[in-house]
mmCIF file of C-alpha atoms in Angstrom:
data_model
loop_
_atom_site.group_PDB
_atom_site.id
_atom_site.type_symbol
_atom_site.label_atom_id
_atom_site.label_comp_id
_atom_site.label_asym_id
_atom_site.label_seq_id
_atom_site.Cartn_x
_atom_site.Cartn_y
_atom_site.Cartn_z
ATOM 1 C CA UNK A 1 0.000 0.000 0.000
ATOM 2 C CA UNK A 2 1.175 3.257 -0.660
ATOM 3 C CA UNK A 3 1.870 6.325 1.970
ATOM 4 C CA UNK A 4 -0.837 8.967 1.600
ATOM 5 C CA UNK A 5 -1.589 11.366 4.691
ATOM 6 C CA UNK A 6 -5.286 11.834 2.972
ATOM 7 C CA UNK A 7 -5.782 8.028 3.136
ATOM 8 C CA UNK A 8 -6.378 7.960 7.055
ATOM 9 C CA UNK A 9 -9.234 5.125 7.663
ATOM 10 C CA UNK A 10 -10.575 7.333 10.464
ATOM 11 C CA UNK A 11 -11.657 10.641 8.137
ATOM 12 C CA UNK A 12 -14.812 11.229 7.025
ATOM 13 C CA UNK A 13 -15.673 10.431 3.645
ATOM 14 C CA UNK A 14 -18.746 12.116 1.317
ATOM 15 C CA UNK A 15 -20.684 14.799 2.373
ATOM 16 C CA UNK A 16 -18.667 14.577 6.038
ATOM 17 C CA UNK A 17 -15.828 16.975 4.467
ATOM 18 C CA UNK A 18 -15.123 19.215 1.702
ATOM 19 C CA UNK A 19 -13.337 18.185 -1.092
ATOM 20 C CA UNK A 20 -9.776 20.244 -0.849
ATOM 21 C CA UNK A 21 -8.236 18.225 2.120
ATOM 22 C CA UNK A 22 -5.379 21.153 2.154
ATOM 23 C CA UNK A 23 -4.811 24.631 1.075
ATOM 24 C CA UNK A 24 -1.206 25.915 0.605
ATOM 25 C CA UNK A 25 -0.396 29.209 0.872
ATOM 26 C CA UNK A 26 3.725 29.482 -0.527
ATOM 27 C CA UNK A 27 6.149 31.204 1.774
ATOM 28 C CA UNK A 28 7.911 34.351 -0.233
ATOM 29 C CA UNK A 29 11.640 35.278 -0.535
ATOM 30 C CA UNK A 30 13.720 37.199 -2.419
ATOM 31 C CA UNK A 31 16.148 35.717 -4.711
ATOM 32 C CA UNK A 32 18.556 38.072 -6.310
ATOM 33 C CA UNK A 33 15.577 41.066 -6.892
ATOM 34 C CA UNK A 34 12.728 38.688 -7.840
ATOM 35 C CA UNK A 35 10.511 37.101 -5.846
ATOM 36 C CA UNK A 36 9.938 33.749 -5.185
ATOM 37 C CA UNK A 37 7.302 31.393 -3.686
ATOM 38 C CA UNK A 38 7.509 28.019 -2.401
ATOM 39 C CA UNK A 39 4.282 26.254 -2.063
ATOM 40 C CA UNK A 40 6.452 22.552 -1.356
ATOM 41 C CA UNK A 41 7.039 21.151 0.593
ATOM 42 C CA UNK A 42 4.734 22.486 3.025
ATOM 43 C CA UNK A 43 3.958 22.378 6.574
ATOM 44 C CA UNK A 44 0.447 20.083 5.882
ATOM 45 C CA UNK A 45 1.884 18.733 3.132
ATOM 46 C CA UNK A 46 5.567 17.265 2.137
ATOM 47 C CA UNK A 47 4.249 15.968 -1.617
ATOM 48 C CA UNK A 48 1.702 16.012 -4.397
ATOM 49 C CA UNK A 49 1.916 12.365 -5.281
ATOM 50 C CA UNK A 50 5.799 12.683 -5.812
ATOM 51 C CA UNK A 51 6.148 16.169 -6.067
ATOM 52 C CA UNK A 52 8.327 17.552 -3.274
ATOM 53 C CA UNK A 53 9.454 20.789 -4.232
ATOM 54 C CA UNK A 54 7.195 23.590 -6.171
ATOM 55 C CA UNK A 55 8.677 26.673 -6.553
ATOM 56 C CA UNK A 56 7.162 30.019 -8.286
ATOM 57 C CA UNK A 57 10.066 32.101 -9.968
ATOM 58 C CA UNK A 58 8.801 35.751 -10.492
ATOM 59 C CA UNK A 59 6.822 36.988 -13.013
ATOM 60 C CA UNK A 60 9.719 39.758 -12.883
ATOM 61 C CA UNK A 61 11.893 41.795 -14.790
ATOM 62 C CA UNK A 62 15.527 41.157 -14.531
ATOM 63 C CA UNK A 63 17.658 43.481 -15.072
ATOM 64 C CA UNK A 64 21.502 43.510 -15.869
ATOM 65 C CA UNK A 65 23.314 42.228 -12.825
ATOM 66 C CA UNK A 66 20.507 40.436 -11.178
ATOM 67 C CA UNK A 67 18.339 37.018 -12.085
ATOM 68 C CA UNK A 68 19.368 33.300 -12.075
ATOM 69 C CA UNK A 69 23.053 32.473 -11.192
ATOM 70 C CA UNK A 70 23.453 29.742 -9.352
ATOM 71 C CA UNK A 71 26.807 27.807 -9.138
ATOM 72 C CA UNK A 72 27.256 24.431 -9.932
ATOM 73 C CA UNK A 73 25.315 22.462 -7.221
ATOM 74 C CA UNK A 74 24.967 18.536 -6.386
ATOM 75 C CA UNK A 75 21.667 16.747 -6.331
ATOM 76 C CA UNK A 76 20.708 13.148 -5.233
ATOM 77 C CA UNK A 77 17.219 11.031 -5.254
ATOM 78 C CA UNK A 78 14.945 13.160 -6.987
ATOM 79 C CA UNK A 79 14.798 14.472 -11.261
ATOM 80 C CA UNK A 80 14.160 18.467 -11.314
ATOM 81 C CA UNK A 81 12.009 19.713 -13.719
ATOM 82 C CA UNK A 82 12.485 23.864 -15.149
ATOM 83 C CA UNK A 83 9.069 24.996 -16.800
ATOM 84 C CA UNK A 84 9.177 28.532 -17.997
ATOM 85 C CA UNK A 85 6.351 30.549 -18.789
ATOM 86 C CA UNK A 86 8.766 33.530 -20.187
ATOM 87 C CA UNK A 87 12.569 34.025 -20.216
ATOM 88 C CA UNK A 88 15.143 31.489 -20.721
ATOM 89 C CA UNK A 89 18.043 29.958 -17.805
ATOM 90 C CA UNK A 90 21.163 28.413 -19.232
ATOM 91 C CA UNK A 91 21.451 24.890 -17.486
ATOM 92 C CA UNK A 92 25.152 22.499 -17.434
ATOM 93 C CA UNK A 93 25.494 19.403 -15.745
ATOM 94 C CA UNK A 94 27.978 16.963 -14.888
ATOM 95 C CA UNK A 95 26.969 14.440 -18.221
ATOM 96 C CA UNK A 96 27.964 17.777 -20.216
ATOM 97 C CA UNK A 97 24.622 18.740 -20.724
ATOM 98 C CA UNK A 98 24.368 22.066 -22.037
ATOM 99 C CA UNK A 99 21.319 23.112 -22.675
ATOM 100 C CA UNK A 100 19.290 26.931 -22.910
ATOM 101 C CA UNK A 101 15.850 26.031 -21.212
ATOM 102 C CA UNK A 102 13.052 28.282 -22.963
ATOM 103 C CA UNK A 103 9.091 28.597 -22.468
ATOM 104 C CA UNK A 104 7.212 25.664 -23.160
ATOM 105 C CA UNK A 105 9.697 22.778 -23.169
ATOM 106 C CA UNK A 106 10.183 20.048 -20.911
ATOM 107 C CA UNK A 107 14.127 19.400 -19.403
ATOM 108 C CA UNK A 108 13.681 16.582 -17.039
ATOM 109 C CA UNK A 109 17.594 16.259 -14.935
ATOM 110 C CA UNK A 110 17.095 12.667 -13.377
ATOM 111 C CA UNK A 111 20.225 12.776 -10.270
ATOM 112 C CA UNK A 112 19.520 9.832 -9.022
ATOM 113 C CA UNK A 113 22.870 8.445 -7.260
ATOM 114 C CA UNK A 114 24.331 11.991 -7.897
ATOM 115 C CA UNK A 115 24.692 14.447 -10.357
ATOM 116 C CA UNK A 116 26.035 18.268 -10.152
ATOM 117 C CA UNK A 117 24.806 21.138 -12.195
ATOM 118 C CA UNK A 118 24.494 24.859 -12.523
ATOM 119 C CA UNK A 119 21.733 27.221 -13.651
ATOM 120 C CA UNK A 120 22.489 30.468 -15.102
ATOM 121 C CA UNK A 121 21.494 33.706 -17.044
ATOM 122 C CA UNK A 122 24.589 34.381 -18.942
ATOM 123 C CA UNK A 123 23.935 36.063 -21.984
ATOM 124 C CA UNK A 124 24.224 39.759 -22.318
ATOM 125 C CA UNK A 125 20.306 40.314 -23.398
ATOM 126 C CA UNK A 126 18.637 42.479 -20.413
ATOM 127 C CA UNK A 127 16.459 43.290 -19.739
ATOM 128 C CA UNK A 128 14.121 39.734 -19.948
ATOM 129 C CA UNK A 129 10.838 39.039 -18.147
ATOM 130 C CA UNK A 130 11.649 35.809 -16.187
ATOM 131 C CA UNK A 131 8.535 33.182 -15.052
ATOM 132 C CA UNK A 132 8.142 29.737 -14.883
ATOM 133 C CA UNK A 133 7.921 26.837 -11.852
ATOM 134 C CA UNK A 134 11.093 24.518 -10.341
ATOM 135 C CA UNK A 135 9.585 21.363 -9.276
ATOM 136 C CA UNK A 136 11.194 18.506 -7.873
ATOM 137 C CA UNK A 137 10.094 14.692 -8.076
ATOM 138 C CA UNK A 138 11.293 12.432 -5.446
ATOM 139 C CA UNK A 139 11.875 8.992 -6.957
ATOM 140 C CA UNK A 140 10.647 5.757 -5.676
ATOM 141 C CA UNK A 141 13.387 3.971 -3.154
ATOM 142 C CA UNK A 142 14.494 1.385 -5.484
ATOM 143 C CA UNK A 143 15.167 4.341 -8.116
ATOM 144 C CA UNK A 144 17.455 6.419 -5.917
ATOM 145 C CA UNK A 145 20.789 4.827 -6.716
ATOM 146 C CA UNK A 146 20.120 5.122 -10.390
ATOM 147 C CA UNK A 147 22.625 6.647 -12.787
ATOM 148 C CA UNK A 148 22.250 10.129 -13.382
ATOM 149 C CA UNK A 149 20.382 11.442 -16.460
ATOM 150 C CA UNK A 150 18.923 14.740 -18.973
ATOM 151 C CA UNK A 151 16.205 14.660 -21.364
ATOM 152 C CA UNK A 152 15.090 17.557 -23.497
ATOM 153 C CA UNK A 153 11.901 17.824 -25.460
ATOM 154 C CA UNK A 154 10.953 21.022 -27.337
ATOM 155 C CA UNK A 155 7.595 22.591 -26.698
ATOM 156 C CA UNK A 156 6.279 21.593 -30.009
ATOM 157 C CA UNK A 157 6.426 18.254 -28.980
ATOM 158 C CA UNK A 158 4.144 17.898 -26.172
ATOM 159 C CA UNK A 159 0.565 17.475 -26.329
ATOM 160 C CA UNK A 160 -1.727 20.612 -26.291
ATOM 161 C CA UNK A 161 -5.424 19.892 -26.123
ATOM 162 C CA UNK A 162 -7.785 22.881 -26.793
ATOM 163 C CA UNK A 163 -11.751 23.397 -26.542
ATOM 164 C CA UNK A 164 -14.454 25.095 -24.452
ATOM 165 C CA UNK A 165 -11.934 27.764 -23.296
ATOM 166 C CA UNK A 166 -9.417 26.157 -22.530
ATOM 167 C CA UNK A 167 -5.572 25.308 -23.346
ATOM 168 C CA UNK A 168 -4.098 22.471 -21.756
ATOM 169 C CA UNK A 169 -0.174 21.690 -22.237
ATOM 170 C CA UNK A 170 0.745 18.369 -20.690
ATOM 171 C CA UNK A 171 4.498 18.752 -19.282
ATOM 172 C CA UNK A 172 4.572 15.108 -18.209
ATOM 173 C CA UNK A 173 3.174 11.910 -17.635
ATOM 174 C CA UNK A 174 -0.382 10.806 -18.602
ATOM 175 C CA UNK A 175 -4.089 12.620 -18.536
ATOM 176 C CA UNK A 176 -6.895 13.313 -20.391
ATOM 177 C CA UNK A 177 -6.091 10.382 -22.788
ATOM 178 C CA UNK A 178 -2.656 11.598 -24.169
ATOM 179 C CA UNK A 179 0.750 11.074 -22.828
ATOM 180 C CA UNK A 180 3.831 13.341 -22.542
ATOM 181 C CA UNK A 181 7.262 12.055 -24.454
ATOM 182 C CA UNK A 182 9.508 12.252 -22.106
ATOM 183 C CA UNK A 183 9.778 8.894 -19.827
ATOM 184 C CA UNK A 184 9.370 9.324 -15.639
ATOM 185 C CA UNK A 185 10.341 7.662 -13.114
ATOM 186 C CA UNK A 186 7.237 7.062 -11.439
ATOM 187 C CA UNK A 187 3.473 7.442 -12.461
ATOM 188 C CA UNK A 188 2.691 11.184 -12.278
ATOM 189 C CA UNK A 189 0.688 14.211 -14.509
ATOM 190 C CA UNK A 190 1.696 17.097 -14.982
ATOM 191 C CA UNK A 191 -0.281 20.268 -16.603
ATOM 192 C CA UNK A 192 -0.025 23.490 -17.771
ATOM 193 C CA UNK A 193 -3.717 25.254 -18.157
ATOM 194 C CA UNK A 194 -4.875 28.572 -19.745
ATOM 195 C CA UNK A 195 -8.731 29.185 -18.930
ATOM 196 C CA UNK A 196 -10.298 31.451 -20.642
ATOM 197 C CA UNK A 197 -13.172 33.654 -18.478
ATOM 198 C CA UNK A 198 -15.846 30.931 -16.632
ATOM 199 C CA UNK A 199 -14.014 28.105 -18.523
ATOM 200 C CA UNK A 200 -13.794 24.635 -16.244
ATOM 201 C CA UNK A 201 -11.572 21.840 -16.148
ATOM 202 C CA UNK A 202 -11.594 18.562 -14.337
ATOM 203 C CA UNK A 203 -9.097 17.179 -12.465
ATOM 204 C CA UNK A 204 -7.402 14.032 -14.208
ATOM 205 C CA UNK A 205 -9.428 11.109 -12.159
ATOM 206 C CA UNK A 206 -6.761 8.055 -13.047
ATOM 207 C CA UNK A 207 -4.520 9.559 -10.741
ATOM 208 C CA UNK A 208 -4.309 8.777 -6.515
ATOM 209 C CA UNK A 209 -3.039 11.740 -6.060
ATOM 210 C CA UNK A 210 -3.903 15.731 -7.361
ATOM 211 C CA UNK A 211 -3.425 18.803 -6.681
ATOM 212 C CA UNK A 212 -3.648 22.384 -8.661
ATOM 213 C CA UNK A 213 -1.650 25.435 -8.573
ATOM 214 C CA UNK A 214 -3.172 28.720 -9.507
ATOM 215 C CA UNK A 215 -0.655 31.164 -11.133
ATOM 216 C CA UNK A 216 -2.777 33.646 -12.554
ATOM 217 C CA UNK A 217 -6.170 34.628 -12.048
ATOM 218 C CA UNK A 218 -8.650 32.925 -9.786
ATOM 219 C CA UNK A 219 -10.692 29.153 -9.785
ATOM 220 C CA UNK A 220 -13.959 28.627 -8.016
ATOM 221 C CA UNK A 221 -13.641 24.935 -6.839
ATOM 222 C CA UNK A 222 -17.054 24.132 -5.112
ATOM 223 C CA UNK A 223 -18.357 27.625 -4.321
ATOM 224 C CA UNK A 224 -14.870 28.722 -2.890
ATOM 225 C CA UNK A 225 -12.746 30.996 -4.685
ATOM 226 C CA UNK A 226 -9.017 30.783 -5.342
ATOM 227 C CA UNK A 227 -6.717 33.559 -6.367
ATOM 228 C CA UNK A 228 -2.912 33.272 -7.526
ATOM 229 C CA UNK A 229 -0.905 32.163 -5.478
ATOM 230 C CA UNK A 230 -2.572 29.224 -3.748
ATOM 231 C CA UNK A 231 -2.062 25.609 -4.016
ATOM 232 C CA UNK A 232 -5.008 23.178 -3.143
ATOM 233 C CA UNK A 233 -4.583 19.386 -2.565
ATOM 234 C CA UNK A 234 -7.700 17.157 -3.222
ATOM 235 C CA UNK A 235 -9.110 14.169 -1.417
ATOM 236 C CA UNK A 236 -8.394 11.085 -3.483
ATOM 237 C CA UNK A 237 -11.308 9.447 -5.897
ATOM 238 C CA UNK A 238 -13.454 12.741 -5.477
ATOM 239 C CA UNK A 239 -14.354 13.916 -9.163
ATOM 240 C CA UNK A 240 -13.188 18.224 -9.131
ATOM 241 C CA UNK A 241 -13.844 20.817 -11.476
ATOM 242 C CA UNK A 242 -11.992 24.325 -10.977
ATOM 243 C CA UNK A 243 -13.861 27.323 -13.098
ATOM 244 C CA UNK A 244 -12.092 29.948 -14.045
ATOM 245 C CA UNK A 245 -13.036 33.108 -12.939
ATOM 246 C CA UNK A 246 -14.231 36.212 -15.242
ATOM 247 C CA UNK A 247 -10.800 37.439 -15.716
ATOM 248 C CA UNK A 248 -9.827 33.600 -16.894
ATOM 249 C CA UNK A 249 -6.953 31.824 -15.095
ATOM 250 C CA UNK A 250 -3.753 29.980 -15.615
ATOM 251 C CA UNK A 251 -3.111 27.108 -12.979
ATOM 252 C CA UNK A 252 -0.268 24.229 -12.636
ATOM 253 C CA UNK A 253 -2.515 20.666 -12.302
ATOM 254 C CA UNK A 254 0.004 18.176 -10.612
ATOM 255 C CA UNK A 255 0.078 14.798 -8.885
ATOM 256 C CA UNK A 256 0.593 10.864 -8.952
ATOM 257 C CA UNK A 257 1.407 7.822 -7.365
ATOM 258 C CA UNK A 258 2.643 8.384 -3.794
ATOM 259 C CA UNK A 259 5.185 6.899 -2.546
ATOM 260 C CA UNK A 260 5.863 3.780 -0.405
ATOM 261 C CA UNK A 261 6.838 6.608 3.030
ATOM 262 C CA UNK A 262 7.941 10.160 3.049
ATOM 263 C CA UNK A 263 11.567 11.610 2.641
ATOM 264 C CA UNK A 264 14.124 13.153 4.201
ATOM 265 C CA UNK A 265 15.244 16.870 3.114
ATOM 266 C CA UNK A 266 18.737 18.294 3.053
ATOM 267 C CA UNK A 267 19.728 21.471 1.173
ATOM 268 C CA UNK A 268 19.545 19.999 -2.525
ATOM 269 C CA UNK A 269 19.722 15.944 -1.104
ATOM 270 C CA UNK A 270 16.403 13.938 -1.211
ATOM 271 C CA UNK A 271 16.227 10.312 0.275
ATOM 272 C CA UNK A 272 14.406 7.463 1.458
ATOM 273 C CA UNK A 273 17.234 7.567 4.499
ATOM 274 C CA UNK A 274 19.166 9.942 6.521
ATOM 275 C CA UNK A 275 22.325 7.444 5.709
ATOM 276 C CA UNK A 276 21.943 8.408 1.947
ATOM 277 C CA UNK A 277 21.810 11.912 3.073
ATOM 278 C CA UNK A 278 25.083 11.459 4.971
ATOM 279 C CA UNK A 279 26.995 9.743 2.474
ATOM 280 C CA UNK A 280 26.209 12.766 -0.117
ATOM 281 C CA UNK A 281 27.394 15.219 2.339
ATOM 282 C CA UNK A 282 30.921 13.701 3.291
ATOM 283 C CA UNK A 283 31.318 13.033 -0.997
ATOM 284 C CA UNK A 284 30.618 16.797 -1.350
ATOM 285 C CA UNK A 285 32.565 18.071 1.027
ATOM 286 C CA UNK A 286 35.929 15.906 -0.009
ATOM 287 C CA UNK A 287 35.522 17.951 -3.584
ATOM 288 C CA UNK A 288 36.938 14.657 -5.677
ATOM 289 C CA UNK A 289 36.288 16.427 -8.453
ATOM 290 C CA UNK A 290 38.286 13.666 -10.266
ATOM 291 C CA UNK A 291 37.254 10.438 -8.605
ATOM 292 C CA UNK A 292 35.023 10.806 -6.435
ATOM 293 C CA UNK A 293 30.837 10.290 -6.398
ATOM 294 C CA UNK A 294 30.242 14.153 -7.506
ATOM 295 C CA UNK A 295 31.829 15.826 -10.797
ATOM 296 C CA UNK A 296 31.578 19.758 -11.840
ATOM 297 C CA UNK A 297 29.790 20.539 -14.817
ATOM 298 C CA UNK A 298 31.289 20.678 -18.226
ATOM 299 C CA UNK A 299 32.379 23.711 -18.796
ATOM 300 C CA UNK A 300 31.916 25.546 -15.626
ATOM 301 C CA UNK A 301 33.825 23.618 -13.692
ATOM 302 C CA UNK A 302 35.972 26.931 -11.955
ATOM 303 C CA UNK A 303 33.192 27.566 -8.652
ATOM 304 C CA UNK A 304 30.804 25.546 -6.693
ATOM 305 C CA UNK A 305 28.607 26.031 -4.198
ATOM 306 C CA UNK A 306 30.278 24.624 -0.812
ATOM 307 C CA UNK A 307 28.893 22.368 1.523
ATOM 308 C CA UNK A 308 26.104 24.230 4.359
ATOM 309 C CA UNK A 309 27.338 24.270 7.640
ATOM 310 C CA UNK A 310 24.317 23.871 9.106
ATOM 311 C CA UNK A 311 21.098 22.537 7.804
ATOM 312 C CA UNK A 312 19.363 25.361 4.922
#
């Protein structure tokens, strides 16, 4: 069986309780002039299915000097995923991946047993409007030791479905009868929706899992309205439709398979154990750039980001 906190045999089921078993509100920072908001993990809620990490990255305007530059970084026991709405972030890894992400397309970094990599706005064309969502998918247990790995697919070659108002890009995994090209490493969805004024959509309802993410706009969901910047999480089987509202919306749909437990968190390390987490942290900190578990990225391979001190 998997490990759900909505799948408690003591709640109240039907009419007992409202669908939305959780509403998120992401905690703000600032992140080099723009803001950010993290809506995972979350006080009520570590995942969505095997979602783990959700951040919102502006909508802002970077200007020279400022945005994305973040030094080459490790990662264990999870894939990232980089979905930009506008703007672009130069991304190298330690495969020698190197690889301008842009609006629309899917790049899917699979660490696994370990992989490094660095994110970056390095051209010399400021100002740019920068917005998108950094997720993070913790992979099953028996997928955390796997070799590291990068897949790219363009925008044009995911499936848009449109109709009654709506525009529906699917990022990854299944829904809604189509399926995204790029391979996962566990059974999720993943959505991108436009609404047009009073348009609805239904939540996928093959998935255990689901939650939605409203980045512009507002949803009614049951008589209760919704504005940017909240994340709900929905009680399993329950069939949900979000309406836009008369200014239309634009929400993140999300979910999957849970997992068999929850995981452990450490600055950019996610695992099944606290060993695993331990074992990253001493290969990090010896910097066997040469040998060791951890490489730099292909060609920028002069800085890294040093081990924390304490815990982030």
């Amino acid at each position: 069986m998997s490990w759900n906190p909505a799948l408690d045999p003591d709640c109240p089921t039907g009419d007992a309780v409202d669908a939305i078993e959780t509403v998120i509100v992401p905690r703000a920072r600032d992140l080099g002039g723009f803001a950010v908001r993290r809506a995972l993990p979350a006080p009520k809620r570590q995942m969505v299915g095997p979602f783990i990490f959700f951040d919102q990255m502006g909508p802002a305007e970077i200007l020279t000097g400022q945005g994305v530059d973040v030094r080459p970084h490790p990662h264990i026991g999870l894939a990232t995923v980089t979905y930009l709405h506008s703007g672009r972030i130069h991304h190298r890894d330690s495969l020698g991946t190197d690889q301008w992400i842009t609006p629309g397309a899917v790049n899917l970094m699979t660490a696994g047993h370990g992989i490094t990599h660095s994110e970056r706005m390095d051209d010399d064309v400021r100002p740019v409007s920068l917005f998108g969502i950094q997720s993070w998918i913790a992979l099953p247990e028996e997928r955390e030791d796997d070799p590291a790995a990068f897949v790219h697919a363009p925008a044009d070659d995911l499936p848009v479905l449109q109709g009654e108002g709506k525009q529906v890009r699917l990022i990854l995994g299944a829904a809604y009868g189509e399926a995204a090209p790029v391979a996962t490493p566990s059974e999720m969805f993943y959505l991108d929706a436009i609404l047009d004024a009073d348009a609805a959509i239904p939540l996928p309802d093959n998935h255990e899992d689901r939650g939605a993410y409203v980045l512009e706009g507002a949803v009614d969901v049951a008589g209760q309205r919704f504005d940017a910047g909240k994340m709900m999480v929905f009680r399993p089987g329950d069939n949900v439709s979000l309406r836009a509202g008369d200014q239309g919306a634009r929400i993140m749909l999300l979910g999957g398979a849970t997992l068999n437990g929850p995981r452990h968190i450490w600055w950019n390390f996610v695992a099944s154990s606290r060993d695993r987490i331990d074992a990253a942290k001493e290969a990090w900190r010896a910097g066997d750039w040469a040998n060791g578990r951890f490489q730099l990225p292909v060609g920028d391979d002069q800085d890294h980001i040093p081990l924390p001190e304490r815990r982030p």
